[in-house]
mmCIF file of C-alpha atoms in Angstrom:
data_model
loop_
_atom_site.group_PDB
_atom_site.id
_atom_site.type_symbol
_atom_site.label_atom_id
_atom_site.label_comp_id
_atom_site.label_asym_id
_atom_site.label_seq_id
_atom_site.Cartn_x
_atom_site.Cartn_y
_atom_site.Cartn_z
ATOM 1 C CA MET A 32 -19.264 -16.112 2.037
ATOM 2 C CA PHE A 33 -16.585 -13.678 3.123
ATOM 3 C CA ALA A 34 -12.916 -14.038 2.252
ATOM 4 C CA TYR A 35 -9.873 -11.760 2.077
ATOM 5 C CA GLN A 36 -6.264 -11.661 0.974
ATOM 6 C CA ILE A 37 -3.657 -9.200 2.163
ATOM 7 C CA VAL A 38 -0.836 -8.209 -0.152
ATOM 8 C CA THR A 39 1.988 -6.091 1.327
ATOM 9 C CA ASP A 40 5.182 -4.265 0.458
ATOM 10 C CA GLU A 41 7.384 -2.169 2.750
ATOM 11 C CA VAL A 42 4.888 0.570 3.555
ATOM 12 C CA GLN A 43 1.551 -0.528 2.060
ATOM 13 C CA ALA A 44 -1.018 -3.249 2.732
ATOM 14 C CA THR A 45 -3.804 -3.946 0.308
ATOM 15 C CA ILE A 46 -6.717 -5.967 1.565
ATOM 16 C CA TYR A 47 -8.636 -7.673 -1.204
ATOM 17 C CA PHE A 48 -12.132 -8.455 0.124
ATOM 18 C CA GLU A 49 -14.460 -10.972 -1.541
ATOM 19 C CA GLY A 50 -18.052 -11.797 -0.793
ATOM 20 C CA ASP A 51 -20.479 -10.146 1.597
ATOM 21 C CA ILE A 52 -19.345 -7.830 4.341
ATOM 22 C CA ASP A 53 -21.870 -8.429 7.097
ATOM 23 C CA ILE A 54 -22.061 -9.397 10.776
ATOM 24 C CA ASP A 55 -20.278 -12.636 9.998
ATOM 25 C CA ALA A 56 -17.164 -10.707 8.913
ATOM 26 C CA GLY A 57 -16.932 -8.870 12.237
ATOM 27 C CA ASP A 58 -14.560 -11.227 14.084
ATOM 28 C CA VAL A 59 -12.306 -11.549 11.061
ATOM 29 C CA LEU A 60 -11.975 -7.796 10.621
ATOM 30 C CA GLU A 61 -11.242 -7.175 14.293
ATOM 31 C CA ASP A 62 -9.199 -10.220 15.172
ATOM 32 C CA GLU A 63 -7.260 -10.921 11.965
ATOM 33 C CA ILE A 64 -7.244 -8.028 9.484
ATOM 34 C CA GLU A 65 -6.786 -5.071 11.858
ATOM 35 C CA PRO A 66 -3.682 -6.380 13.578
ATOM 36 C CA ALA A 67 -2.204 -7.665 10.324
ATOM 37 C CA VAL A 68 -2.322 -4.290 8.573
ATOM 38 C CA ALA A 69 -1.831 -1.900 11.480
ATOM 39 C CA PRO A 70 2.011 -1.736 11.084
ATOM 40 C CA TYR A 71 1.724 -0.371 7.519
ATOM 41 C CA THR A 72 1.581 3.355 6.679
ATOM 42 C CA ASN A 73 -0.819 3.054 3.768
ATOM 43 C CA ILE A 74 -3.787 0.661 3.876
ATOM 44 C CA ILE A 75 -6.059 0.056 0.904
ATOM 45 C CA LEU A 76 -9.410 -1.688 1.187
ATOM 46 C CA ASN A 77 -10.110 -3.120 -2.246
ATOM 47 C CA LEU A 78 -13.851 -3.845 -2.578
ATOM 48 C CA GLU A 79 -13.863 -4.936 -6.246
ATOM 49 C CA LYS A 80 -15.333 -8.359 -5.393
ATOM 50 C CA VAL A 81 -17.782 -7.161 -2.714
ATOM 51 C CA PHE A 82 -21.350 -6.906 -3.996
ATOM 52 C CA PHE A 83 -23.239 -6.645 -0.692
ATOM 53 C CA VAL A 84 -22.640 -4.743 2.530
ATOM 54 C CA ASP A 85 -25.331 -4.646 5.237
ATOM 55 C CA SER A 86 -25.648 -2.188 8.113
ATOM 56 C CA SER A 87 -23.384 -4.356 10.308
ATOM 57 C CA GLY A 88 -20.759 -4.368 7.502
ATOM 58 C CA ILE A 89 -20.926 -0.618 7.175
ATOM 59 C CA GLY A 90 -20.301 -0.292 10.868
ATOM 60 C CA LEU A 91 -17.375 -2.696 10.691
ATOM 61 C CA ILE A 92 -15.804 -0.750 7.799
ATOM 62 C CA ILE A 93 -16.229 2.536 9.634
ATOM 63 C CA ARG A 94 -14.688 1.065 12.780
ATOM 64 C CA LEU A 95 -11.759 -0.443 10.914
ATOM 65 C CA VAL A 96 -11.025 2.830 9.052
ATOM 66 C CA GLN A 97 -11.336 4.933 12.221
ATOM 67 C CA VAL A 98 -9.100 2.617 14.316
ATOM 68 C CA LEU A 99 -6.426 2.657 11.630
ATOM 69 C CA GLN A 100 -6.655 6.426 11.197
ATOM 70 C CA GLU A 101 -6.291 6.917 14.948
ATOM 71 C CA LEU A 102 -3.013 4.997 14.612
ATOM 72 C CA GLY A 103 -1.916 7.601 12.059
ATOM 73 C CA ARG A 104 -2.409 5.364 9.028
ATOM 74 C CA ASN A 105 -3.545 6.524 5.587
ATOM 75 C CA VAL A 106 -6.579 4.436 4.654
ATOM 76 C CA TYR A 107 -8.212 4.301 1.234
ATOM 77 C CA ILE A 108 -11.226 2.464 -0.198
ATOM 78 C CA GLU A 109 -11.014 1.636 -3.875
ATOM 79 C CA GLN A 110 -12.684 -0.239 -6.705
ATOM 80 C CA THR A 111 -16.075 -0.207 -5.022
ATOM 81 C CA GLN A 112 -18.922 -1.852 -6.956
ATOM 82 C CA PRO A 113 -21.646 0.624 -8.015
ATOM 83 C CA GLU A 114 -24.354 -0.962 -5.862
ATOM 84 C CA VAL A 115 -22.101 -0.855 -2.771
ATOM 85 C CA MET A 116 -21.054 2.700 -3.543
ATOM 86 C CA GLU A 117 -24.731 3.657 -3.775
ATOM 87 C CA VAL A 118 -25.249 2.421 -0.245
ATOM 88 C CA PHE A 119 -22.140 4.319 0.906
ATOM 89 C CA GLU A 120 -23.485 7.487 -0.679
ATOM 90 C CA LEU A 121 -26.956 7.084 0.819
ATOM 91 C CA LEU A 122 -25.382 6.764 4.233
ATOM 92 C CA GLN A 123 -23.022 9.695 3.507
ATOM 93 C CA LEU A 124 -19.966 7.626 4.321
ATOM 94 C CA ASP A 125 -17.835 10.238 2.558
ATOM 95 C CA GLU A 126 -19.000 12.757 5.210
ATOM 96 C CA ILE A 127 -18.159 10.371 8.030
ATOM 97 C CA LEU A 128 -14.800 9.092 6.762
ATOM 98 C CA GLY A 129 -13.789 11.941 4.422
ATOM 99 C CA LYS A 130 -14.058 12.207 0.657
ATOM 100 C CA GLU A 131 -10.363 11.699 0.190
ATOM 101 C CA ILE A 132 -10.628 8.113 1.385
ATOM 102 C CA PHE A 133 -12.501 6.977 -1.732
ATOM 103 C CA ARG A 134 -10.539 6.535 -4.893
#
């Protein structure tokens, strides 16, 4: 099951994801999360409670990050679980999104 919580201050939005990021998360990412965080300068995707991301989920994350970056936002991915980070590394996500995004 996929869930999220957004915590904000004046310039930053942190999205705490929980559960699997897969095709079922697509509508939520595009329809709810993207517009909710777009006004903020810094956006953090906290993946501490995400233990599975499938190919659809990878595509959704890439799209979310790229859309926000095109709006001039600083986007970071943090606290990624080792098994999820392994998938990111296999797919060379750091080459696609930039190494500086991961912290």
